[in-house]
Amino acid sequence: MKIINTLLRWGEAKLVLILSTSVLVLVFLVLVPKMQFFYRFINSLSAGLN
């Protein structure tokens, strides 16, 4: 019984790890283009100020 509980807990930890990793990858993929756009926006603003 103890072994099954340990296996379940390990499986849950693995699942959580996989889920959090995929969420991080998704967030990264969504944010990177926006960050590039943001940098371009800031560069154009600073160029306009200069």
PDB file of C-alpha atoms in Angstrom:
ATOM      1  CA  MET A   1       0.000   0.000   0.000  1.00  0.00           C
ATOM      2  CA  LYS A   2       2.835   2.365   0.903  1.00  0.00           C
ATOM      3  CA  ILE A   3       4.570   1.624  -2.407  1.00  0.00           C
ATOM      4  CA  ILE A   4       1.412   2.473  -4.362  1.00  0.00           C
ATOM      5  CA  ASN A   5       1.051   5.772  -2.503  1.00  0.00           C
ATOM      6  CA  THR A   6       4.692   6.629  -3.202  1.00  0.00           C
ATOM      7  CA  LEU A   7       4.238   5.794  -6.883  1.00  0.00           C
ATOM      8  CA  LEU A   8       1.094   7.922  -7.057  1.00  0.00           C
ATOM      9  CA  ARG A   9       2.829  10.825  -5.385  1.00  0.00           C
ATOM     10  CA  TRP A  10       5.793  10.507  -7.763  1.00  0.00           C
ATOM     11  CA  GLY A  11       3.410  10.353 -10.715  1.00  0.00           C
ATOM     12  CA  GLU A  12       1.620  13.479  -9.505  1.00  0.00           C
ATOM     13  CA  ALA A  13       4.931  15.295  -9.070  1.00  0.00           C
ATOM     14  CA  LYS A  14       5.959  14.249 -12.580  1.00  0.00           C
ATOM     15  CA  LEU A  15       2.617  15.403 -13.976  1.00  0.00           C
ATOM     16  CA  VAL A  16       2.902  18.760 -12.196  1.00  0.00           C
ATOM     17  CA  LEU A  17       6.452  19.140 -13.508  1.00  0.00           C
ATOM     18  CA  ILE A  18       5.363  18.374 -17.077  1.00  0.00           C
ATOM     19  CA  LEU A  19       2.397  20.754 -16.818  1.00  0.00           C
ATOM     20  CA  SER A  20       4.429  23.608 -15.360  1.00  0.00           C
ATOM     21  CA  THR A  21       7.137  23.105 -17.989  1.00  0.00           C
ATOM     22  CA  SER A  22       4.616  23.197 -20.826  1.00  0.00           C
ATOM     23  CA  VAL A  23       2.962  26.299 -19.330  1.00  0.00           C
ATOM     24  CA  LEU A  24       6.362  28.006 -19.088  1.00  0.00           C
ATOM     25  CA  VAL A  25       7.121  27.118 -22.707  1.00  0.00           C
ATOM     26  CA  LEU A  26       3.736  28.469 -23.822  1.00  0.00           C
ATOM     27  CA  VAL A  27       4.199  31.700 -21.866  1.00  0.00           C
ATOM     28  CA  PHE A  28       7.702  32.051 -23.341  1.00  0.00           C
ATOM     29  CA  LEU A  29       6.391  31.527 -26.874  1.00  0.00           C
ATOM     30  CA  VAL A  30       3.628  34.082 -26.316  1.00  0.00           C
ATOM     31  CA  LEU A  31       5.796  36.698 -24.587  1.00  0.00           C
ATOM     32  CA  VAL A  32       8.897  36.648 -26.797  1.00  0.00           C
ATOM     33  CA  PRO A  33       7.216  38.211 -29.879  1.00  0.00           C
ATOM     34  CA  LYS A  34       5.501  40.783 -27.633  1.00  0.00           C
ATOM     35  CA  MET A  35       8.824  41.633 -26.002  1.00  0.00           C
ATOM     36  CA  GLN A  36      10.407  42.140 -29.430  1.00  0.00           C
ATOM     37  CA  PHE A  37       7.503  44.404 -30.377  1.00  0.00           C
ATOM     38  CA  PHE A  38       7.921  46.248 -27.061  1.00  0.00           C
ATOM     39  CA  TYR A  39      11.648  46.750 -27.653  1.00  0.00           C
ATOM     40  CA  ARG A  40      10.955  48.023 -31.159  1.00  0.00           C
ATOM     41  CA  PHE A  41       8.347  50.412 -29.729  1.00  0.00           C
ATOM     42  CA  ILE A  42      10.826  51.728 -27.124  1.00  0.00           C
ATOM     43  CA  ASN A  43      13.552  52.083 -29.765  1.00  0.00           C
ATOM     44  CA  SER A  44      11.251  54.065 -32.054  1.00  0.00           C
ATOM     45  CA  LEU A  45      10.215  56.261 -29.109  1.00  0.00           C
ATOM     46  CA  SER A  46      13.811  56.983 -28.113  1.00  0.00           C
ATOM     47  CA  ALA A  47      14.695  57.636 -31.767  1.00  0.00           C
ATOM     48  CA  GLY A  48      11.766  60.073 -31.945  1.00  0.00           C
ATOM     49  CA  LEU A  49      12.945  61.842 -28.768  1.00  0.00           C
ATOM     50  CA  ASN A  50      16.492  62.142 -30.078  1.00  0.00           C
TER      51      ASN A  50
END
